[in-house]
Coordinates of N, CA and C in Angstrom, one line a residue:
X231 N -219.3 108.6 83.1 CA -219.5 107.9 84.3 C -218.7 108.6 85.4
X232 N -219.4 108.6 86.5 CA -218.7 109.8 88.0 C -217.3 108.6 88.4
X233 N -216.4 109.2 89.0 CA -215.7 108.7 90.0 C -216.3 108.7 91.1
X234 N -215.9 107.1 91.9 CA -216.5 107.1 93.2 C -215.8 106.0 93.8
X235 N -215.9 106.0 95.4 CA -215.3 105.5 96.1 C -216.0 104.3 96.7
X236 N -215.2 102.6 96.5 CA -216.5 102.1 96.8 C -216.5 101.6 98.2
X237 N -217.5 101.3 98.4 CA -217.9 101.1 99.8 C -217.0 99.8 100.7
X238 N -217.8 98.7 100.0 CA -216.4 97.4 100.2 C -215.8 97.3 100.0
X239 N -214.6 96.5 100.3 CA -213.3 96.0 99.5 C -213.4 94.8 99.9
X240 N -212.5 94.0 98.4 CA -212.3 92.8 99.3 C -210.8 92.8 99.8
X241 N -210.5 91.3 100.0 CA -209.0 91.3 100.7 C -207.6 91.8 100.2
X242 N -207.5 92.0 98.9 CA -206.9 92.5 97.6 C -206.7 93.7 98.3
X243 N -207.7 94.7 97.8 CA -208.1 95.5 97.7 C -207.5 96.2 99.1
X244 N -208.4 96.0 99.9 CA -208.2 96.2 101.2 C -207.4 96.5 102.0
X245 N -206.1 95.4 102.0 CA -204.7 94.9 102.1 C -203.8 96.4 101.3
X246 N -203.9 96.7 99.8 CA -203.5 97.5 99.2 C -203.8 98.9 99.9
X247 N -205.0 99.1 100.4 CA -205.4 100.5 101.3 C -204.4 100.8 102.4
X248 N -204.3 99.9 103.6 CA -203.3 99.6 104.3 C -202.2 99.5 104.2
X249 N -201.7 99.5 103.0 CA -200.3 98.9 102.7 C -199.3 97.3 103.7
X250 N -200.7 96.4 103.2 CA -200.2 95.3 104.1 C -200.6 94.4 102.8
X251 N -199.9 93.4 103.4 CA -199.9 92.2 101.9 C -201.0 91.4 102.4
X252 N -202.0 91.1 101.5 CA -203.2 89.8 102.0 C -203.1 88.9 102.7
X253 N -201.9 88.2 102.6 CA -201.8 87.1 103.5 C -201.6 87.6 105.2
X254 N -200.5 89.1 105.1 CA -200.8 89.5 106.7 C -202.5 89.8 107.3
X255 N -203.0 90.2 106.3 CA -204.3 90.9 106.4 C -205.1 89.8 106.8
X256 N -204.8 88.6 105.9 CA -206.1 87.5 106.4 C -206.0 86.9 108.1
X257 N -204.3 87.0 107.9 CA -203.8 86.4 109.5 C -204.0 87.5 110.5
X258 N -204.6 88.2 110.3 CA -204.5 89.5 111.6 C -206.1 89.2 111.5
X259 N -206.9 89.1 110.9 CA -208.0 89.0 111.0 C -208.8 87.6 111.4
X260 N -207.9 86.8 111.4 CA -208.0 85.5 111.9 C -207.7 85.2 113.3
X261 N -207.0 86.3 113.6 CA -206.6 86.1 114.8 C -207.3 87.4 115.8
X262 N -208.5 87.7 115.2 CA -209.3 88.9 115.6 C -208.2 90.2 115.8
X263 N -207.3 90.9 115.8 CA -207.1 91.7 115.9 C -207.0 92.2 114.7
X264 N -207.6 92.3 113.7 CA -207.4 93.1 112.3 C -208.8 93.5 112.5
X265 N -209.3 94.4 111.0 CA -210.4 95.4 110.9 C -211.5 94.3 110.9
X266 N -212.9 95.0 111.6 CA -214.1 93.8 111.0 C -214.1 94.2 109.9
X267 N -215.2 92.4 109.6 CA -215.2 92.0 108.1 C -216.7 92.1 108.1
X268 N -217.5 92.2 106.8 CA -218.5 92.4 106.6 C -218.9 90.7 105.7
X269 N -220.0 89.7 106.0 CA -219.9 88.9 104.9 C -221.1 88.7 104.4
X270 N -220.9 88.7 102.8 CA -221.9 88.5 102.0 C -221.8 87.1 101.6
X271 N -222.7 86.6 101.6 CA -222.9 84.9 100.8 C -221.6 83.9 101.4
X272 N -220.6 83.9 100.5 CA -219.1 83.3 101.1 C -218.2 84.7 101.1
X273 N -218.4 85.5 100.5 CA -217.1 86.2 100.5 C -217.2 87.5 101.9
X274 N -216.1 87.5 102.2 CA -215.6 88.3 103.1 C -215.0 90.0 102.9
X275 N -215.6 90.8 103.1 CA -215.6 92.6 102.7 C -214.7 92.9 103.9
X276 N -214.6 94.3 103.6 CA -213.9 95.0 104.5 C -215.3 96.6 104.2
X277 N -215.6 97.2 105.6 CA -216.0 98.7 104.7 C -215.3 99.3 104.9
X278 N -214.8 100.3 104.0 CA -213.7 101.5 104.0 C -213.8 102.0 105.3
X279 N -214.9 102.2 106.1 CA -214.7 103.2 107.3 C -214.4 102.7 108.3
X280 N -214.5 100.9 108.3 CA -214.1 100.0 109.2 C -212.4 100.4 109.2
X281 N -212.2 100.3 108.2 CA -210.8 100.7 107.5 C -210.0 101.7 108.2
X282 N -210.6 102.5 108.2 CA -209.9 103.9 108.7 C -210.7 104.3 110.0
X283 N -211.2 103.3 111.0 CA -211.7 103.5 112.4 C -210.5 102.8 112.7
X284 N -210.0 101.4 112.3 CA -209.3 100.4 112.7 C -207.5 101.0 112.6
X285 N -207.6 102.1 112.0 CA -206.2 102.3 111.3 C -206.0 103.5 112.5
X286 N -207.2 104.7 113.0 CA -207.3 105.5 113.6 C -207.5 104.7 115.3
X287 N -207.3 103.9 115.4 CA -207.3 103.1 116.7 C -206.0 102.5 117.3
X288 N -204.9 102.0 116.3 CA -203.6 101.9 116.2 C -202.5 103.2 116.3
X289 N -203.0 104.3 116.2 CA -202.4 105.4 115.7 C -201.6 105.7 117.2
X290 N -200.7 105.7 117.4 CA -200.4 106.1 118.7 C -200.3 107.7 118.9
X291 N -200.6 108.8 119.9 CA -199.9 109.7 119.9 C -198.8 110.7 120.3
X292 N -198.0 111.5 119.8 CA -196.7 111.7 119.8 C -196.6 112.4 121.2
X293 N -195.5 112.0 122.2 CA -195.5 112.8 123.0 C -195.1 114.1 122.6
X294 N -195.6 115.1 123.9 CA -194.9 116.5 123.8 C -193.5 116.6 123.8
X295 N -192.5 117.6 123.4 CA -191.0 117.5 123.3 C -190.9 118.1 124.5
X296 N -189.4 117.5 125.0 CA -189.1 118.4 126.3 C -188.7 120.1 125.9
X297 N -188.6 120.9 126.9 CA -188.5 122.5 127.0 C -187.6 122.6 127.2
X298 N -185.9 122.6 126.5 CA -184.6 122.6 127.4 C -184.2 123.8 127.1
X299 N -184.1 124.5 127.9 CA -183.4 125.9 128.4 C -181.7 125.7 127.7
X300 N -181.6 126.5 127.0 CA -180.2 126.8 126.4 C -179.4 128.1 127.1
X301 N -178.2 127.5 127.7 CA -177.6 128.8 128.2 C -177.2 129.6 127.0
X302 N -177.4 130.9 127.2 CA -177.1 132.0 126.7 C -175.5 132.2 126.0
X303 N -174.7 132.3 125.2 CA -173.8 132.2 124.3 C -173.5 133.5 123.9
X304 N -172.4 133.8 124.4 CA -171.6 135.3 124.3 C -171.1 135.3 122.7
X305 N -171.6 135.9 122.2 CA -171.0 135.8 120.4 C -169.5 136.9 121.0
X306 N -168.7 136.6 119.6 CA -167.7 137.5 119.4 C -166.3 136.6 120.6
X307 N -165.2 137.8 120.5 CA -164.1 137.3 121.1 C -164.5 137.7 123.0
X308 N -163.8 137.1 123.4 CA -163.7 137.4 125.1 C -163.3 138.7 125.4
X309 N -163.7 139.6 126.0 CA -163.3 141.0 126.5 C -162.1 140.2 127.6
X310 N -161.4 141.5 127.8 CA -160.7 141.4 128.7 C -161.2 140.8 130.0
X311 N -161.9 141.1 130.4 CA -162.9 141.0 132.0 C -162.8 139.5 132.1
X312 N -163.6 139.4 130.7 CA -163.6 138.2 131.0 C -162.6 136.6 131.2
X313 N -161.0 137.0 130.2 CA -160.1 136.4 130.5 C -160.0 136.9 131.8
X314 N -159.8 138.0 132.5 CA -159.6 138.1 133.7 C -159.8 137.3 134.5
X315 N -161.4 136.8 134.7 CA -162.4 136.2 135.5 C -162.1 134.9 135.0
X316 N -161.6 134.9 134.1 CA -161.5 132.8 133.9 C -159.6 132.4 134.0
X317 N -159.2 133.7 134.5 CA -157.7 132.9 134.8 C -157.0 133.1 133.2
X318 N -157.4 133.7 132.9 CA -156.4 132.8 131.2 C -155.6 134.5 130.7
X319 N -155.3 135.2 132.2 CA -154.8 136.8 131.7 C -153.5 136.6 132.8

């Protein structure tokens, strides 16, 4: 028998894809902001791609990082000059 991925899920199922517990799942979908539902007879599906449009719609994107210029860092001990120039000779 093939492996395969199935098309519906139910609320179980579903909930487990997301990593959200069913009871959040039913109440986000009750209150329209969760994934559409597909319904057959009484029972209520989820399709996987609804799944991952709805997951891909939440996703926020990261800002760019700022560009901070680092002053330049004299390795080693202070030459002379330079105690000169800072008083400390």
């Amino acid at each position: 028998m093939s492996q395969h991925t199935p098309i519906l899920l139910d609320y179980e199922n579903a909930a487990a894809v997301l990593g959200l517990s069913r009871p959040a799942l039913r109440d986000l979908v009750y209150k329209r902001r969760g994934p559409t539902t597909v319904n057959i007879g009484r029972r209520t599906m989820f399709a996987y791609k609804d799944l991952e449009a709805w997951v891909d719609q939440h996703r926020k994107p990261k800002p760019p990082l700022p560009i901070v210029e680092m002053p330049k860092r004299k390795r080693g001990r202070p030459s002379i000059a330079d105690k000169m120039a800072h008083g400390t000779i």
